[in-house]
């Protein structure tokens, strides 16, 4: 059976670095509090441009790594909660800026699980034989929806983009081996953006009431994220007749270092088998998981034959895990 394999990865982090000390300068917070409660030391901020620009830079790196031109791409999937605009889709803008003249595509909204939801979608196009090259991108300009006066949320997020290329794989036992994703809309209250959609279209009132920013009950999200991400990761390992000893890398969504550590603990994994870059980028929502893959692959730590579990949890609630035997 044809499976889908990741044949290239690319990550783009905007140049501007914002350290925790920036928030100390005007908020009642400290570098020590932020590091100890979240693991974040600094994050990147896109000063000019939009999510499509993050996505395009990541896509260019991915195609360059594979050595192919944009016209070879069949389909572009962009996972994001910060599209450039409601319509056209960010995928359309990426298609145009990239010059992917033979591609169709669309955006997909699943917050911090966006990349895994898009990956599972892309895998279907490959496995069904419909497409040969699918670009799956996770990109978010989180600073565009952050209330910079809210210390509970503004310290957590950053901007970034990352992409993978999916292609057919005929090698037995390699590529994307399994995935499981979940959706539970009863979690909406704990993490959402109130206005800008059809429920509360933009108005003077929505702007004055700060309804175009992230609203989060951090404690509530923390509790469900710890359990959800660990349970789904343990499940996917078990149902593929593996144990934690067989897993070379856990690639958790980078929301909070304590959530990452707790997921690893519950899975019985040492932290030296867990990909982490939250300290340098914060939570970049749909970009966190592919950015880890790109960095660990580029540095030679992620190698062909490694068993990799990708795991996410995010607004919705959404959560999921994907099992991959790395093939490049
Ligand atoms: N600096 C200093 N104090 C802060 C602060 C900051 N930046 N942010 C919050 N606090 C305060 C709170 O106001 C609270 O004070 P109070 O007790 O006087 O009300 C206190 O610190 C403890 O807050 P609490 O919410 O219990 O902290 P926490 O240990 O749960 O950490 C988060 C807060 C947001 C870091 C944590 O809950 C979290 O990461 N949640 C998950 C968020 C997430 O992953 N979201 C993305 C989707 S996956």
mmCIF file of C-alpha atoms in Angstrom, residues 117-297:
data_model
loop_
_atom_site.group_PDB
_atom_site.id
_atom_site.type_symbol
_atom_site.label_atom_id
_atom_site.label_comp_id
_atom_site.label_asym_id
_atom_site.label_seq_id
_atom_site.Cartn_x
_atom_site.Cartn_y
_atom_site.Cartn_z
ATOM 1 C CA UNK A 117 -5.117 18.065 11.184
ATOM 2 C CA UNK A 118 -3.616 19.381 7.918
ATOM 3 C CA UNK A 119 -1.043 16.591 7.844
ATOM 4 C CA UNK A 120 -3.772 13.942 8.175
ATOM 5 C CA UNK A 121 -5.663 15.676 5.356
ATOM 6 C CA UNK A 122 -2.608 15.803 3.104
ATOM 7 C CA UNK A 123 -1.888 12.143 3.789
ATOM 8 C CA UNK A 124 -5.315 11.245 2.332
ATOM 9 C CA UNK A 125 -4.529 12.964 -0.976
ATOM 10 C CA UNK A 126 -1.295 10.978 -1.261
ATOM 11 C CA UNK A 127 -2.662 7.611 -0.122
ATOM 12 C CA UNK A 128 -5.630 7.840 -2.468
ATOM 13 C CA UNK A 129 -3.256 8.412 -5.361
ATOM 14 C CA UNK A 130 -4.874 11.752 -6.224
ATOM 15 C CA UNK A 131 -1.717 13.817 -5.645
ATOM 16 C CA UNK A 132 2.045 13.313 -5.729
ATOM 17 C CA UNK A 133 3.214 16.448 -3.913
ATOM 18 C CA UNK A 134 1.298 18.115 -1.101
ATOM 19 C CA UNK A 135 2.726 21.067 0.794
ATOM 20 C CA UNK A 136 1.479 21.132 4.394
ATOM 21 C CA UNK A 137 2.158 24.426 6.128
ATOM 22 C CA UNK A 138 1.603 25.587 9.715
ATOM 23 C CA UNK A 139 1.940 29.352 10.080
ATOM 24 C CA UNK A 140 0.676 31.924 12.547
ATOM 25 C CA UNK A 141 1.266 35.579 13.237
ATOM 26 C CA UNK A 142 0.034 35.303 16.822
ATOM 27 C CA UNK A 143 1.134 38.864 17.625
ATOM 28 C CA UNK A 144 -1.762 40.035 15.410
ATOM 29 C CA UNK A 145 -4.317 38.751 17.962
ATOM 30 C CA UNK A 146 -2.429 39.310 21.224
ATOM 31 C CA UNK A 147 -3.520 41.806 23.878
ATOM 32 C CA UNK A 148 -0.129 43.221 24.817
ATOM 33 C CA UNK A 149 -1.530 44.530 28.102
ATOM 34 C CA UNK A 150 -2.673 41.063 29.281
ATOM 35 C CA UNK A 151 0.205 39.387 31.096
ATOM 36 C CA UNK A 152 -1.707 36.086 31.188
ATOM 37 C CA UNK A 153 -1.490 35.627 27.411
ATOM 38 C CA UNK A 154 0.932 38.057 25.727
ATOM 39 C CA UNK A 155 4.034 36.370 27.121
ATOM 40 C CA UNK A 156 3.082 32.979 25.661
ATOM 41 C CA UNK A 157 2.964 33.419 21.909
ATOM 42 C CA UNK A 158 5.211 34.254 18.965
ATOM 43 C CA UNK A 159 5.162 34.362 15.155
ATOM 44 C CA UNK A 160 6.491 31.612 12.880
ATOM 45 C CA UNK A 161 5.955 29.348 9.917
ATOM 46 C CA UNK A 162 7.047 25.830 9.023
ATOM 47 C CA UNK A 163 6.233 23.373 6.249
ATOM 48 C CA UNK A 164 6.643 19.790 5.105
ATOM 49 C CA UNK A 165 6.336 18.199 1.690
ATOM 50 C CA UNK A 166 4.331 14.959 1.489
ATOM 51 C CA UNK A 167 5.020 12.472 -1.293
ATOM 52 C CA UNK A 168 4.117 8.821 -1.998
ATOM 53 C CA UNK A 169 6.303 6.270 -0.260
ATOM 54 C CA UNK A 170 6.588 2.667 -1.400
ATOM 55 C CA UNK A 171 9.059 1.529 1.263
ATOM 56 C CA UNK A 172 7.362 -0.786 3.716
ATOM 57 C CA UNK A 173 7.270 0.496 7.289
ATOM 58 C CA UNK A 174 8.302 4.083 6.504
ATOM 59 C CA UNK A 175 6.427 7.355 6.283
ATOM 60 C CA UNK A 176 3.240 8.381 8.089
ATOM 61 C CA UNK A 177 2.126 5.115 9.707
ATOM 62 C CA UNK A 178 -0.890 6.194 11.736
ATOM 63 C CA UNK A 179 -2.754 9.205 13.055
ATOM 64 C CA UNK A 180 -5.626 9.968 15.393
ATOM 65 C CA UNK A 181 -7.293 13.353 15.825
ATOM 66 C CA UNK A 182 -10.076 14.563 18.134
ATOM 67 C CA UNK A 183 -12.450 17.521 18.316
ATOM 68 C CA UNK A 184 -14.540 18.649 21.313
ATOM 69 C CA UNK A 185 -16.246 22.012 20.902
ATOM 70 C CA UNK A 186 -17.369 22.080 24.534
ATOM 71 C CA UNK A 187 -13.903 23.527 25.214
ATOM 72 C CA UNK A 188 -14.687 26.730 23.307
ATOM 73 C CA UNK A 189 -15.066 28.956 26.392
ATOM 74 C CA UNK A 190 -11.578 28.162 27.696
ATOM 75 C CA UNK A 191 -9.741 29.409 24.609
ATOM 76 C CA UNK A 192 -11.153 31.556 21.833
ATOM 77 C CA UNK A 193 -11.259 34.916 20.073
ATOM 78 C CA UNK A 194 -14.620 36.534 20.678
ATOM 79 C CA UNK A 195 -15.094 38.880 17.738
ATOM 80 C CA UNK A 196 -14.362 39.323 14.066
ATOM 81 C CA UNK A 197 -16.483 36.391 12.954
ATOM 82 C CA UNK A 198 -20.191 36.219 12.125
ATOM 83 C CA UNK A 199 -21.190 35.957 15.809
ATOM 84 C CA UNK A 200 -19.690 39.329 16.707
ATOM 85 C CA UNK A 201 -18.684 41.179 13.534
ATOM 86 C CA UNK A 202 -16.139 43.947 14.038
ATOM 87 C CA UNK A 203 -17.635 47.138 15.482
ATOM 88 C CA UNK A 204 -16.539 50.044 17.663
ATOM 89 C CA UNK A 205 -17.871 48.071 20.606
ATOM 90 C CA UNK A 206 -15.912 44.891 19.835
ATOM 91 C CA UNK A 207 -12.711 46.905 19.479
ATOM 92 C CA UNK A 208 -13.290 48.906 22.661
ATOM 93 C CA UNK A 209 -14.069 45.720 24.598
ATOM 94 C CA UNK A 210 -10.859 44.058 23.332
ATOM 95 C CA UNK A 211 -12.804 41.238 21.713
ATOM 96 C CA UNK A 212 -10.332 40.735 18.830
ATOM 97 C CA UNK A 213 -7.704 39.185 21.080
ATOM 98 C CA UNK A 214 -7.007 35.715 22.484
ATOM 99 C CA UNK A 215 -9.198 34.947 25.509
ATOM 100 C CA UNK A 216 -7.839 32.108 27.607
ATOM 101 C CA UNK A 217 -8.460 30.372 30.902
ATOM 102 C CA UNK A 218 -4.860 29.180 31.173
ATOM 103 C CA UNK A 219 -5.431 26.863 34.130
ATOM 104 C CA UNK A 220 -8.357 25.062 32.477
ATOM 105 C CA UNK A 221 -6.441 24.603 29.219
ATOM 106 C CA UNK A 222 -3.351 23.434 31.080
ATOM 107 C CA UNK A 223 -5.256 20.649 32.871
ATOM 108 C CA UNK A 224 -6.922 19.185 29.778
ATOM 109 C CA UNK A 225 -3.828 19.624 27.599
ATOM 110 C CA UNK A 226 -1.658 17.551 29.943
ATOM 111 C CA UNK A 227 -4.102 14.637 29.942
ATOM 112 C CA UNK A 228 -5.248 14.915 26.306
ATOM 113 C CA UNK A 229 -1.812 15.086 24.716
ATOM 114 C CA UNK A 230 -0.403 12.255 26.841
ATOM 115 C CA UNK A 231 -3.408 9.931 26.406
ATOM 116 C CA UNK A 232 -3.516 10.253 22.624
ATOM 117 C CA UNK A 233 0.258 9.745 22.369
ATOM 118 C CA UNK A 234 0.166 6.642 24.554
ATOM 119 C CA UNK A 235 -2.772 5.284 22.512
ATOM 120 C CA UNK A 236 -1.041 5.640 19.160
ATOM 121 C CA UNK A 237 2.094 3.921 20.464
ATOM 122 C CA UNK A 238 0.077 1.014 21.904
ATOM 123 C CA UNK A 239 -2.196 0.490 18.933
ATOM 124 C CA UNK A 240 0.856 0.115 16.697
ATOM 125 C CA UNK A 241 2.246 -2.567 19.017
ATOM 126 C CA UNK A 242 5.126 -0.360 20.146
ATOM 127 C CA UNK A 243 6.318 0.681 23.590
ATOM 128 C CA UNK A 244 7.933 3.900 24.764
ATOM 129 C CA UNK A 245 11.333 2.208 24.277
ATOM 130 C CA UNK A 246 10.634 2.110 20.526
ATOM 131 C CA UNK A 247 10.027 5.846 20.289
ATOM 132 C CA UNK A 248 13.055 7.897 19.267
ATOM 133 C CA UNK A 249 11.350 11.297 19.351
ATOM 134 C CA UNK A 250 8.245 12.820 20.847
ATOM 135 C CA UNK A 251 7.426 16.079 19.060
ATOM 136 C CA UNK A 252 4.919 17.829 21.310
ATOM 137 C CA UNK A 253 3.135 21.078 20.511
ATOM 138 C CA UNK A 254 5.207 23.796 22.187
ATOM 139 C CA UNK A 255 2.718 25.603 24.458
ATOM 140 C CA UNK A 256 4.280 25.244 27.893
ATOM 141 C CA UNK A 257 7.433 23.430 29.036
ATOM 142 C CA UNK A 258 5.553 21.957 32.001
ATOM 143 C CA UNK A 259 2.917 20.434 29.666
ATOM 144 C CA UNK A 260 5.733 19.010 27.507
ATOM 145 C CA UNK A 261 7.527 17.481 30.525
ATOM 146 C CA UNK A 262 4.352 16.032 31.927
ATOM 147 C CA UNK A 263 3.449 14.448 28.550
ATOM 148 C CA UNK A 264 6.921 12.892 28.354
ATOM 149 C CA UNK A 265 6.651 11.612 31.959
ATOM 150 C CA UNK A 266 3.272 9.992 31.328
ATOM 151 C CA UNK A 267 4.671 8.337 28.191
ATOM 152 C CA UNK A 268 7.745 7.106 30.088
ATOM 153 C CA UNK A 269 10.155 9.083 27.898
ATOM 154 C CA UNK A 270 13.319 10.880 29.052
ATOM 155 C CA UNK A 271 13.547 14.506 27.978
ATOM 156 C CA UNK A 272 16.512 13.689 25.727
ATOM 157 C CA UNK A 273 13.989 12.025 23.387
ATOM 158 C CA UNK A 274 11.674 15.053 23.312
ATOM 159 C CA UNK A 275 12.001 17.862 20.768
ATOM 160 C CA UNK A 276 11.915 21.293 22.397
ATOM 161 C CA UNK A 277 12.324 24.790 20.986
ATOM 162 C CA UNK A 278 9.737 26.671 23.062
ATOM 163 C CA UNK A 279 12.554 28.503 24.885
ATOM 164 C CA UNK A 280 13.448 30.382 21.652
ATOM 165 C CA UNK A 281 10.085 30.785 19.927
ATOM 166 C CA UNK A 282 7.249 30.532 22.473
ATOM 167 C CA UNK A 283 3.956 29.152 21.189
ATOM 168 C CA UNK A 284 3.683 29.737 17.429
ATOM 169 C CA UNK A 285 0.415 27.717 17.269
ATOM 170 C CA UNK A 286 0.289 25.763 13.954
ATOM 171 C CA UNK A 287 4.031 26.172 13.366
ATOM 172 C CA UNK A 288 5.451 24.572 16.518
ATOM 173 C CA UNK A 289 5.559 20.896 15.485
ATOM 174 C CA UNK A 290 6.961 21.306 11.941
ATOM 175 C CA UNK A 291 9.478 23.880 13.243
ATOM 176 C CA UNK A 292 10.836 21.257 15.662
ATOM 177 C CA UNK A 293 11.027 18.686 12.854
ATOM 178 C CA UNK A 294 12.934 21.126 10.640
ATOM 179 C CA UNK A 295 15.421 22.164 13.319
ATOM 180 C CA UNK A 296 16.149 18.661 14.568
ATOM 181 C CA UNK A 297 16.481 17.328 11.022
#
